[in-house]
Amino acid sequence: MSIASEIEKRRTFGIISHPDAGKTTLTEKLLLFGGAIQSAGAVKNNKIKKTATSDFMEIEKQRGISVATSVMAFHYSGKQINILDTPGHKDFAEDTFRTLTAVDSVILVVDVANGVEAQTERLMEVCRMRNTPVIIFINKLDRDGKESFDLLDELESKLNIRVRPLTWPIGMGDRFKGVYNLYRENLNLFQGNKTGISDEIVPIQDLSDPQLDELVGEEPAAELREEVEMIEGVYDPFNQDEYLAGELAPVFFGSAMNNFGVQELLDTFCEISPAPRGRETDLRKIEPTDSKFSGFVFKIHANLDPKHRDRIAFLRIVSGKFERNTFYKHVRLDKKMKFPNPTSFMAQDKSVIDEAYPGDVIGLYDSGNFKIGDTLNEGENFMFKGIPSFSPEMFMELENQDPMKSKQLDKGIRQLMDEGVAQLFIQQPGNRKIVGTVGQLQFEVINYRLEHEYGAKCRFVPKNFFKACWITTDNEEQLEEFKRAKTRYIAKDKEDNLVFLAETQFLLTMAEQDYPDITFHKTSEFKLEQV
Ligand code: G4P
């Protein structure tokens, strides 16, 4: 098969949601359709339990298990589908943000009762930043929830995207009868069915068909007719180009737990979602069809066994064909490397592969050569852009507790930062290390891993910062003045970029007002805008 047809076959996406909306359940049902798993529960058991916030060892263990489910590939309807898992736990949000750089589209799961939640908004902001196409799945229609039209309005206003329903629910909760597929003009009748994949689908091209009344009852049928008329009146017909540009999100309704409405979602996904897309580098845009191989590392998974400090680097292939045992260039290190055991993640089994294509994610065993964001290619000097760091929300100063082990501490903290566990900011004088994370959990993880993997002991002292903002300006004079006035709040990130550590929103706003020529960025993505 030619590279072009390999590319065309692939669909690489992520499922995102606020915790508990049903991401894991939906993932599992999609895998059932793809024949990648045989029974419900297989994915669920790997899920990071929400109750375990303080029991991070348990979480780490589960993260270990979840390597196999970090990427789940299966075949369906002539396509090779790669689902990239995104941790739902909010303390791993950074991990999710980075994974979103490796997908070509996303499915967003929203709980019908809760609507748009905090994590939904943040994740969508990241998608909107890179115009990632989004399909929305409103879940748990077997329960009572918000009124469908209200929910659509809420999606539009809170997520800053236009929506277009492609299926429409008939009732909800106890009165839930099924969904009408506006896109394919058929009716899917609801029956609770947690494991199988059989739905009863009746073609109804014309909603005035009396069969509709027989199937769902007169009142619900009348309601459906009225609502569909409203939809057709209010919303423009679905436009695939707008979806692909990340401007319009098609909406589906269903119940993942009951495996209902999932097939409509998957079938439409296969039809409309984008094939692997190109990525920007600091030199030029690389298209998947470029003949030479290139890819980037978006995730690094540490081995949990402290005796084996090897790690798995997850590489997203952007262009060309990757081949086993072939020398490629690690651009940052300017070093040639080959990989005897690259793994793929088909159907939950890790297996060694000989070749891989754009859209694929492969695992490379690594003994410490890779950092998140690294580029691998056939020899050219370009680096992929846009693996952003986001401003952390919790800050602590790292203090060495064992002066005899300061080398181990330095090495350990550097490697953990390469894996993206947290962000490190260095403050002068004294090279003080400020560690920033999105959740308390990471501090426990760092503490534990430094001690068990590197034999170093540390202590964290809370810092009262609220945000880290990357600062840029053309006005050198103003920058110098700012640095003088804010010495205590200036730090550098791992790439020596200047960062302002703001203590409160008020102080940040004041700084923005007082130094109008300085731009305060909430993510390191500004580097993408600069080149
Ligand atoms: P997440 O990955 O987004 O965090 O959500 P997850 O799939 O774990 O689902 C969260 C809870 O919502 C689970 O219940 C799950 O069974 C339930 N759920 C998912 N889809 C539906 C649905 O369509 N209808 C209803 N009624 N519930 C749904 P749990 O009690 O937390 O876990 P479990 O004991 O059921 O495993």
Coordinates of C-alpha atoms and ligand atoms in Angstrom, one line a residue:
M1 CA 0.0 0.0 0.0
S2 CA 1.3 3.5 -0.8
I3 CA 2.1 6.0 1.9
A4 CA -0.7 8.2 0.7
S5 CA -3.3 5.5 1.2
E6 CA -1.8 4.6 4.6
I7 CA -2.2 8.2 5.6
E8 CA -5.7 8.5 4.3
K9 CA -6.7 5.4 6.3
R10 CA -5.6 6.8 9.7
R11 CA -7.6 8.8 12.2
T12 CA -5.8 9.9 15.3
F13 CA -7.9 11.6 18.0
G14 CA -8.4 12.1 21.7
I15 CA -11.5 11.9 23.9
I16 CA -11.7 14.7 26.5
S17 CA -14.1 15.5 29.3
H18 CA -14.5 16.8 32.7
P19 CA -13.9 13.9 35.1
D20 CA -17.0 11.6 35.4
A21 CA -18.7 12.8 32.2
G22 CA -18.1 9.3 30.7
K23 CA -14.8 9.5 28.8
T24 CA -13.7 6.0 30.0
T25 CA -17.0 4.5 29.3
L26 CA -17.2 5.9 25.8
T27 CA -13.6 4.9 25.0
E28 CA -14.5 1.4 26.0
K29 CA -17.6 1.3 23.8
L30 CA -15.6 2.5 20.8
L31 CA -13.1 -0.2 21.4
L32 CA -15.9 -2.8 21.6
F33 CA -17.0 -1.6 18.2
G34 CA -13.5 -1.9 16.8
G35 CA -13.2 -5.4 18.2
A36 CA -10.2 -4.2 20.1
I37 CA -11.6 -5.5 23.4
Q38 CA -14.1 -8.3 24.0
S39 CA -15.8 -7.2 27.1
A40 CA -16.8 -4.1 29.0
G41 CA -14.6 -3.3 31.9
A42 CA -11.3 -3.8 30.3
V43 CA -10.5 -0.1 30.1
K44 CA -12.3 0.9 33.2
N45 CA -10.0 -1.2 35.3
N46 CA -7.1 0.9 34.2
K47 CA -8.7 4.1 35.1
I48 CA -7.1 6.5 37.6
K49 CA -9.5 6.4 40.4
K50 CA -10.9 9.7 41.4
T51 CA -11.0 9.0 45.1
A52 CA -7.3 8.3 45.3
T53 CA -6.1 11.9 45.3
S54 CA -3.9 11.3 48.4
D55 CA -2.9 7.8 47.4
F56 CA -0.5 8.8 44.7
M57 CA 1.4 5.5 44.7
E58 CA -1.9 3.8 43.7
I59 CA -2.2 6.4 41.0
E60 CA 1.3 5.8 39.8
K61 CA 0.7 2.1 39.7
Q62 CA -2.4 2.7 37.6
R63 CA -0.4 5.0 35.4
G64 CA 2.0 2.2 34.9
I65 CA -0.7 -0.1 33.9
S66 CA -2.2 2.5 31.7
V67 CA 0.9 2.7 29.4
A68 CA -0.8 0.0 27.4
T69 CA -3.9 2.1 27.1
S70 CA -2.2 5.4 26.5
V71 CA -2.8 4.7 22.8
M72 CA -5.4 2.4 21.6
A73 CA -5.5 1.5 18.0
F74 CA -8.2 -0.5 16.1
H75 CA -9.6 -1.0 12.7
Y76 CA -13.1 0.1 11.9
S77 CA -14.9 0.7 8.6
G78 CA -11.7 0.6 6.6
K79 CA -9.9 3.0 8.9
Q80 CA -7.1 2.6 11.4
I81 CA -8.3 4.5 14.4
N82 CA -5.8 5.7 17.0
I83 CA -7.3 6.9 20.3
L84 CA -4.9 8.8 22.5
D85 CA -5.9 8.5 26.1
T86 CA -6.0 11.7 28.1
P87 CA -5.9 11.4 31.9
G88 CA -9.2 12.7 33.4
H89 CA -7.6 13.5 36.7
K90 CA -7.2 17.3 36.9
D91 CA -3.8 17.0 38.5
F92 CA -2.6 15.5 35.2
A93 CA -4.1 18.2 33.1
E94 CA -0.7 19.2 31.6
D95 CA -0.3 15.7 30.3
T96 CA -3.7 16.0 28.6
F97 CA -2.8 19.4 27.1
R98 CA 0.4 17.9 25.6
T99 CA -1.4 14.9 24.2
L100 CA -3.8 17.2 22.4
T101 CA -0.8 18.4 20.3
A102 CA -0.5 14.9 19.0
V103 CA -4.1 14.4 17.8
D104 CA -5.8 15.6 14.7
S105 CA -9.3 15.9 16.2
V106 CA -11.1 15.4 19.5
I107 CA -14.4 14.0 20.8
L108 CA -15.6 16.0 23.8
V109 CA -17.9 14.2 26.2
V110 CA -20.4 16.4 28.2
D111 CA -22.7 15.1 30.9
V112 CA -26.3 16.1 30.1
A113 CA -27.0 17.0 33.7
N114 CA -23.9 19.0 34.4
G115 CA -23.4 20.7 31.0
V116 CA -20.1 22.5 30.5
E117 CA -17.8 22.1 33.5
A118 CA -14.6 23.7 34.5
Q119 CA -12.3 21.2 33.0
T120 CA -14.4 21.1 29.8
E121 CA -13.7 24.8 29.3
R122 CA -10.0 24.5 29.8
L123 CA -9.6 21.6 27.5
M124 CA -11.6 23.3 24.8
E125 CA -9.4 26.4 25.1
V126 CA -6.5 24.3 24.2
C127 CA -8.3 22.8 21.2
R128 CA -9.4 26.3 20.1
M129 CA -5.8 27.5 20.2
R130 CA -4.9 25.1 17.5
N131 CA -8.2 24.9 15.7
T132 CA -8.6 21.3 16.4
P133 CA -11.8 19.9 15.0
V134 CA -14.2 18.9 17.8
I135 CA -17.2 16.5 17.9
I136 CA -19.4 16.8 21.0
F137 CA -21.1 13.8 22.6
I138 CA -23.8 14.6 25.1
N139 CA -23.8 11.7 27.5
K140 CA -26.1 10.1 30.0
L141 CA -29.4 10.7 28.2
D142 CA -30.8 7.8 30.2
R143 CA -30.9 10.2 33.1
D144 CA -32.7 13.5 33.5
G145 CA -30.6 16.5 32.5
K146 CA -30.6 20.0 31.0
E147 CA -33.0 20.8 28.2
S148 CA -31.3 20.1 24.9
F149 CA -31.7 23.5 23.3
D150 CA -30.4 25.2 26.6
L151 CA -27.4 22.8 26.5
L152 CA -26.6 23.8 22.9
D153 CA -26.7 27.5 23.9
E154 CA -24.4 26.8 26.9
L155 CA -21.9 24.9 24.6
E156 CA -21.8 27.8 22.2
S157 CA -21.4 30.6 24.8
K158 CA -19.0 28.8 27.2
L159 CA -16.9 27.0 24.6
N160 CA -16.7 29.8 22.1
I161 CA -17.6 27.5 19.2
R162 CA -20.7 27.2 17.0
V163 CA -22.6 23.9 17.3
R164 CA -24.8 21.8 15.0
P165 CA -26.8 18.9 16.3
L166 CA -26.5 15.8 14.0
T167 CA -28.7 13.6 16.2
W168 CA -31.5 14.7 18.4
P169 CA -32.9 13.0 21.6
I170 CA -36.5 12.0 22.0
G171 CA -37.1 12.6 25.7
M172 CA -34.6 11.8 28.4
G173 CA -34.3 9.9 31.7
D174 CA -37.3 7.6 32.2
R175 CA -38.9 9.0 29.1
F176 CA -35.9 8.5 26.8
K177 CA -37.1 6.8 23.6
G178 CA -34.1 7.1 21.4
V179 CA -32.3 9.5 19.1
Y180 CA -33.2 10.7 15.6
N181 CA -30.3 10.9 13.3
L182 CA -30.7 14.1 11.4
Y183 CA -27.6 13.4 9.3
R184 CA -28.7 10.0 8.1
E185 CA -32.5 10.4 8.6
N186 CA -33.1 7.4 10.7
L187 CA -34.4 6.6 14.1
N188 CA -32.4 4.7 16.8
L189 CA -34.7 3.2 19.4
F190 CA -33.4 3.1 22.9
Q191 CA -33.1 -0.1 24.9
G192 CA -30.8 -0.3 27.9
N193 CA -27.9 -2.5 26.8
K194 CA -24.7 -2.3 28.6
T195 CA -22.5 -4.8 26.9
G196 CA -23.7 -5.7 23.4
I197 CA -23.6 -3.5 20.3
S198 CA -27.0 -4.1 18.8
D199 CA -29.3 -1.1 18.3
E200 CA -32.6 -1.0 16.6
I201 CA -32.4 1.4 13.7
V202 CA -35.4 2.3 11.6
P203 CA -35.0 4.5 8.5
I204 CA -37.4 7.4 8.7
Q205 CA -36.8 9.9 5.9
D206 CA -40.0 11.7 6.4
L207 CA -40.8 12.7 10.0
S208 CA -44.5 12.9 9.2
D209 CA -44.4 9.1 8.7
P210 CA -47.0 7.6 11.1
Q211 CA -44.6 4.8 11.9
L212 CA -42.8 7.4 14.1
D213 CA -45.9 7.7 16.3
E214 CA -46.2 3.9 16.6
L215 CA -42.6 3.6 17.6
V216 CA -42.2 6.3 20.1
G217 CA -45.7 7.4 21.0
E218 CA -47.8 10.3 19.7
E219 CA -46.7 12.9 22.1
P220 CA -42.9 12.3 21.9
A221 CA -43.3 12.1 18.1
A222 CA -45.1 15.5 17.9
E223 CA -42.4 17.0 20.1
L224 CA -39.6 15.6 17.9
R225 CA -41.3 17.0 14.8
E226 CA -41.5 20.4 16.4
E227 CA -38.0 20.4 17.6
V228 CA -36.5 19.2 14.4
E229 CA -38.3 22.0 12.6
M230 CA -36.8 24.4 15.0
I231 CA -33.3 23.0 14.5
E232 CA -33.6 23.2 10.8
G233 CA -34.8 26.8 11.2
V234 CA -32.1 27.9 13.7
Y235 CA -29.0 26.1 12.6
D236 CA -27.4 26.1 9.2
P237 CA -26.9 22.7 7.5
F238 CA -23.8 20.9 8.7
N239 CA -20.7 22.1 6.9
Q240 CA -17.7 19.8 7.0
D241 CA -15.2 22.5 6.1
E242 CA -16.2 24.6 9.1
Y243 CA -15.9 21.5 11.3
L244 CA -12.4 20.8 9.9
A245 CA -11.4 24.4 10.5
G246 CA -12.4 24.0 14.2
E247 CA -15.2 26.5 13.9
L248 CA -18.2 24.3 14.1
A249 CA -18.8 21.3 16.4
P250 CA -21.3 18.6 15.4
V251 CA -23.3 17.4 18.4
F252 CA -24.5 13.8 19.2
F253 CA -26.7 12.6 22.0
G254 CA -26.6 9.2 23.7
S255 CA -25.7 7.1 26.6
A256 CA -22.2 5.6 26.6
M257 CA -23.0 3.3 29.5
N258 CA -25.9 1.8 27.5
N259 CA -23.8 1.8 24.3
F260 CA -26.4 4.0 22.8
G261 CA -25.8 6.6 20.1
V262 CA -22.2 5.5 20.0
Q263 CA -22.3 3.9 16.6
E264 CA -23.8 7.0 15.1
L265 CA -20.9 8.9 16.6
L266 CA -18.3 6.5 15.4
D267 CA -19.7 6.2 11.9
T268 CA -19.9 9.9 11.4
F269 CA -16.5 10.3 13.0
C270 CA -15.1 8.0 10.3
E271 CA -16.8 9.9 7.6
I272 CA -16.0 13.5 8.6
S273 CA -12.9 13.5 10.8
P274 CA -9.6 14.7 9.4
A275 CA -6.8 12.3 8.2
P276 CA -3.4 13.1 9.7
R277 CA -2.5 16.7 9.4
G278 CA 0.8 18.5 9.0
R279 CA 2.6 20.3 11.8
E280 CA 4.6 23.6 11.9
T281 CA 8.3 23.6 12.6
D282 CA 10.7 26.5 13.1
L283 CA 11.6 26.1 9.4
R284 CA 8.5 25.3 7.5
K285 CA 5.3 23.3 7.7
I286 CA 5.8 19.6 7.4
E287 CA 3.0 17.8 5.6
P288 CA 2.2 14.1 6.2
T289 CA 2.8 13.4 2.5
D290 CA 6.4 14.7 2.7
S291 CA 8.5 11.8 1.7
K292 CA 11.0 12.0 4.5
F293 CA 10.2 10.7 8.0
S294 CA 9.7 13.1 10.9
G295 CA 8.0 13.0 14.2
F296 CA 7.9 14.5 17.7
V297 CA 7.8 13.3 21.3
F298 CA 4.8 14.4 23.2
K299 CA 4.8 12.2 26.3
I300 CA 7.4 10.3 28.3
H301 CA 6.5 7.5 30.5
A302 CA 8.9 6.5 33.3
N303 CA 9.4 2.9 34.2
L304 CA 8.0 2.3 37.6
D305 CA 10.6 -0.2 38.5
P306 CA 13.5 1.9 40.1
K307 CA 16.0 -0.7 39.1
H308 CA 15.3 -0.1 35.4
R309 CA 15.4 3.6 34.8
D310 CA 14.4 3.2 31.1
R311 CA 11.4 5.1 29.9
I312 CA 9.0 5.0 27.0
A313 CA 8.9 8.1 24.8
F314 CA 5.7 8.5 22.8
L315 CA 6.4 9.6 19.3
R316 CA 3.8 11.0 16.9
I317 CA 4.7 10.5 13.3
V318 CA 4.1 13.5 11.2
S319 CA 5.5 12.6 7.8
G320 CA 7.0 9.8 5.8
K321 CA 7.5 6.3 6.9
F322 CA 9.2 5.3 10.1
E323 CA 11.3 2.1 9.9
R324 CA 12.8 -0.1 12.7
N325 CA 16.5 -0.2 13.0
T326 CA 17.1 2.8 10.8
F327 CA 19.2 5.8 11.8
Y328 CA 17.3 9.0 12.4
K329 CA 18.4 12.3 13.7
H330 CA 17.6 13.5 17.2
V331 CA 17.7 17.2 16.3
R332 CA 18.2 18.7 19.7
L333 CA 21.1 16.5 20.5
D334 CA 22.4 16.5 16.9
K335 CA 22.8 12.7 17.3
K336 CA 22.0 9.7 15.1
M337 CA 19.8 7.1 16.8
K338 CA 18.2 3.9 15.7
F339 CA 15.5 1.9 17.5
P340 CA 15.5 -1.9 17.5
N341 CA 12.3 -2.3 19.4
P342 CA 9.7 0.4 18.5
T343 CA 6.3 -0.6 19.8
S344 CA 2.8 0.0 18.6
F345 CA -0.3 -0.2 20.7
M346 CA -2.7 -2.3 18.7
A347 CA -5.6 -3.6 20.8
Q348 CA -4.0 -3.1 24.1
D349 CA -1.0 -5.3 23.3
K350 CA 2.3 -3.7 22.9
S351 CA 4.1 -5.3 20.0
V352 CA 7.3 -4.5 18.1
I353 CA 6.6 -3.0 14.7
D354 CA 8.7 -2.7 11.6
E355 CA 7.2 0.4 10.2
A356 CA 4.7 3.2 11.0
Y357 CA 3.0 6.0 9.2
P358 CA 1.8 9.6 9.7
G359 CA -0.8 9.7 12.4
D360 CA 0.6 6.7 14.2
V361 CA 2.0 6.9 17.7
I362 CA 4.8 4.6 18.6
G363 CA 6.7 3.9 21.8
L364 CA 10.5 4.2 21.8
Y365 CA 12.5 2.8 24.7
D366 CA 14.7 5.5 26.0
S367 CA 17.5 5.7 28.5
G368 CA 17.3 9.4 29.0
N369 CA 17.8 10.9 25.6
F370 CA 14.4 12.4 25.1
K371 CA 12.6 15.4 26.4
I372 CA 9.0 16.3 25.7
G373 CA 8.9 18.3 22.4
D374 CA 12.0 16.6 20.8
T375 CA 12.0 16.1 17.1
L376 CA 13.3 13.1 15.2
N377 CA 13.8 13.2 11.4
E378 CA 16.0 12.1 8.5
G379 CA 18.7 14.7 9.0
E380 CA 17.2 18.2 8.5
N381 CA 17.6 20.9 11.1
F382 CA 14.1 21.6 12.1
M383 CA 12.2 21.3 15.3
F384 CA 8.4 20.9 15.7
K385 CA 6.7 23.8 17.5
G386 CA 3.8 24.1 19.7
I387 CA 4.3 21.7 22.6
P388 CA 3.3 24.3 25.0
S389 CA 3.8 24.7 28.7
F390 CA 0.9 26.2 30.5
S391 CA 1.2 28.3 33.6
P392 CA 1.2 26.1 36.6
E393 CA -1.2 26.9 39.4
M394 CA 0.7 25.7 42.5
F395 CA 4.3 26.7 43.3
M396 CA 6.8 25.4 45.8
E397 CA 10.4 26.0 46.4
L398 CA 12.5 22.8 46.3
E399 CA 14.9 22.5 49.2
N400 CA 17.7 19.9 49.4
Q401 CA 17.5 17.9 52.6
D402 CA 20.7 16.0 52.2
P403 CA 23.7 18.1 51.1
M404 CA 25.6 14.9 50.2
K405 CA 23.1 14.1 47.5
S406 CA 22.8 17.4 45.7
K407 CA 24.1 16.0 42.5
Q408 CA 21.5 13.2 42.5
L409 CA 18.8 15.8 43.3
D410 CA 19.8 18.0 40.4
K411 CA 19.9 15.0 38.0
G412 CA 16.6 13.7 39.3
I413 CA 14.7 16.9 39.1
R414 CA 16.1 17.5 35.6
Q415 CA 14.9 14.2 34.4
L416 CA 11.5 14.5 36.0
M417 CA 11.1 17.8 34.3
D418 CA 12.0 16.3 30.9
E419 CA 9.2 13.8 31.5
G420 CA 6.9 16.8 32.0
V421 CA 5.9 15.9 35.6
A422 CA 6.1 19.6 36.5
Q423 CA 7.8 22.8 35.5
L424 CA 11.0 24.2 37.0
F425 CA 11.7 27.9 37.3
I426 CA 15.1 29.1 38.5
Q427 CA 15.4 32.2 40.5
Q428 CA 18.4 34.3 41.3
P429 CA 20.3 34.9 43.4
G430 CA 21.2 31.4 44.6
N431 CA 19.8 29.3 41.7
R432 CA 16.6 28.7 43.8
K433 CA 14.4 26.0 42.3
I434 CA 10.7 26.8 42.1
V435 CA 8.6 23.9 41.0
G436 CA 5.2 24.6 39.5
T437 CA 2.4 22.1 38.9
V438 CA -1.3 22.0 38.2
G439 CA -2.0 19.9 41.3
Q440 CA -0.8 18.8 44.7
L441 CA -0.4 15.3 43.5
Q442 CA 2.7 16.1 41.5
F443 CA 4.6 17.3 44.5
E444 CA 4.0 13.9 46.2
V445 CA 5.1 12.1 43.0
I446 CA 8.3 14.2 42.8
N447 CA 9.2 13.7 46.4
Y448 CA 8.6 10.0 46.2
R449 CA 10.4 9.5 42.9
L450 CA 13.5 11.6 43.9
E451 CA 13.9 9.5 47.0
H452 CA 13.2 6.1 45.5
E453 CA 14.8 6.5 42.0
Y454 CA 17.6 9.0 42.7
G455 CA 18.3 8.6 46.4
A456 CA 17.8 12.3 47.0
K457 CA 15.7 13.9 49.7
C458 CA 13.9 17.2 49.3
R459 CA 11.4 19.4 51.0
F460 CA 8.8 21.6 49.4
V461 CA 8.2 25.1 50.8
P462 CA 4.9 26.6 49.6
K463 CA 5.2 29.8 47.5
N464 CA 2.5 32.2 47.3
F465 CA 2.4 32.6 43.5
F466 CA -0.7 32.6 41.5
K467 CA 0.6 32.3 37.9
A468 CA 3.8 32.1 35.9
C469 CA 3.7 34.4 32.8
W470 CA 6.2 34.2 30.1
I471 CA 7.2 37.8 29.2
T472 CA 8.3 39.2 25.9
T473 CA 8.9 42.7 24.6
D474 CA 10.6 44.8 22.0
N475 CA 11.2 47.6 24.5
E476 CA 14.5 46.6 26.2
E477 CA 14.4 49.7 28.4
Q478 CA 11.1 48.9 29.8
L479 CA 12.1 45.3 30.4
E480 CA 15.2 46.3 32.3
E481 CA 13.0 48.6 34.5
F482 CA 10.5 45.8 35.1
K483 CA 13.2 43.4 36.0
R484 CA 14.7 45.9 38.5
A485 CA 11.3 46.6 40.1
K486 CA 10.3 43.0 40.3
T487 CA 13.5 41.2 41.0
R488 CA 11.9 38.9 43.6
Y489 CA 9.3 37.8 41.0
I490 CA 11.5 37.1 38.0
A491 CA 12.6 33.6 37.1
K492 CA 13.8 31.7 34.1
D493 CA 12.3 28.5 32.7
K494 CA 14.2 25.5 31.4
E495 CA 14.9 27.2 28.1
D496 CA 16.1 30.4 29.7
N497 CA 12.9 32.3 28.8
L498 CA 12.0 35.1 31.2
V499 CA 9.0 34.4 33.5
F500 CA 7.1 36.7 35.8
L501 CA 5.8 35.0 38.9
A502 CA 2.7 36.9 39.8
E503 CA 1.3 36.7 43.4
T504 CA -2.2 37.7 42.6
Q505 CA -4.4 38.5 39.6
F506 CA -4.5 42.1 40.8
L507 CA -0.7 42.4 40.8
L508 CA -0.6 40.8 37.3
T509 CA -3.2 43.3 36.0
M510 CA -1.2 46.1 37.6
A511 CA 2.0 44.9 36.0
E512 CA 0.2 44.8 32.6
Q513 CA -1.0 48.3 33.1
D514 CA 2.3 49.7 34.3
Y515 CA 4.4 48.1 31.6
P516 CA 2.3 48.3 28.5
D517 CA 5.1 47.3 26.1
I518 CA 5.6 43.9 27.9
T519 CA 3.4 41.0 26.9
F520 CA 2.5 38.5 29.6
H521 CA 1.8 35.1 28.1
K522 CA -0.2 32.4 30.1
T523 CA 1.4 29.7 28.0
S524 CA 4.8 29.2 26.4
E525 CA 2.9 28.8 23.1
F526 CA 4.0 32.4 22.3
K527 CA 7.0 30.8 20.7
L528 CA 4.7 29.5 18.1
E529 CA 3.4 33.0 17.3
Q530 CA 6.9 34.5 17.2
V531 CA 8.5 32.5 14.4
Ligands
G4P1 P1 -14.7 9.7 33.1 O1 -13.8 8.7 32.4 O2 -15.1 10.8 32.2 O3 -14.3 10.1 34.4 O4 -16.1 8.9 33.3 P2 -16.5 7.4 33.4 O5 -16.6 6.8 32.1 O6 -15.7 6.7 34.4 O7 -18.0 7.6 33.9 C1 -18.3 8.2 35.2 C2 -19.6 7.6 35.8 O8 -20.7 7.8 34.9 C3 -19.5 6.1 35.9 O9 -20.2 5.7 37.1 C4 -20.2 5.6 34.7 O10 -20.7 4.3 34.8 C5 -21.3 6.6 34.5 N1 -21.8 6.7 33.2 C6 -21.1 6.7 32.0 N2 -21.9 6.8 31.0 C7 -23.2 6.8 31.4 C8 -24.5 6.9 30.9 O11 -24.6 6.9 29.6 N3 -25.5 6.9 31.7 C9 -25.4 6.8 33.1 N4 -26.5 6.8 33.8 N5 -24.2 6.8 33.6 C10 -23.1 6.8 32.9 P3 -19.5 5.4 38.4 O12 -20.6 5.0 39.4 O13 -18.6 6.4 38.8 O14 -18.7 4.1 38.1 P4 -19.2 2.6 37.9 O15 -19.4 2.1 39.2 O16 -20.4 2.7 37.1 O17 -18.0 2.0 37.2

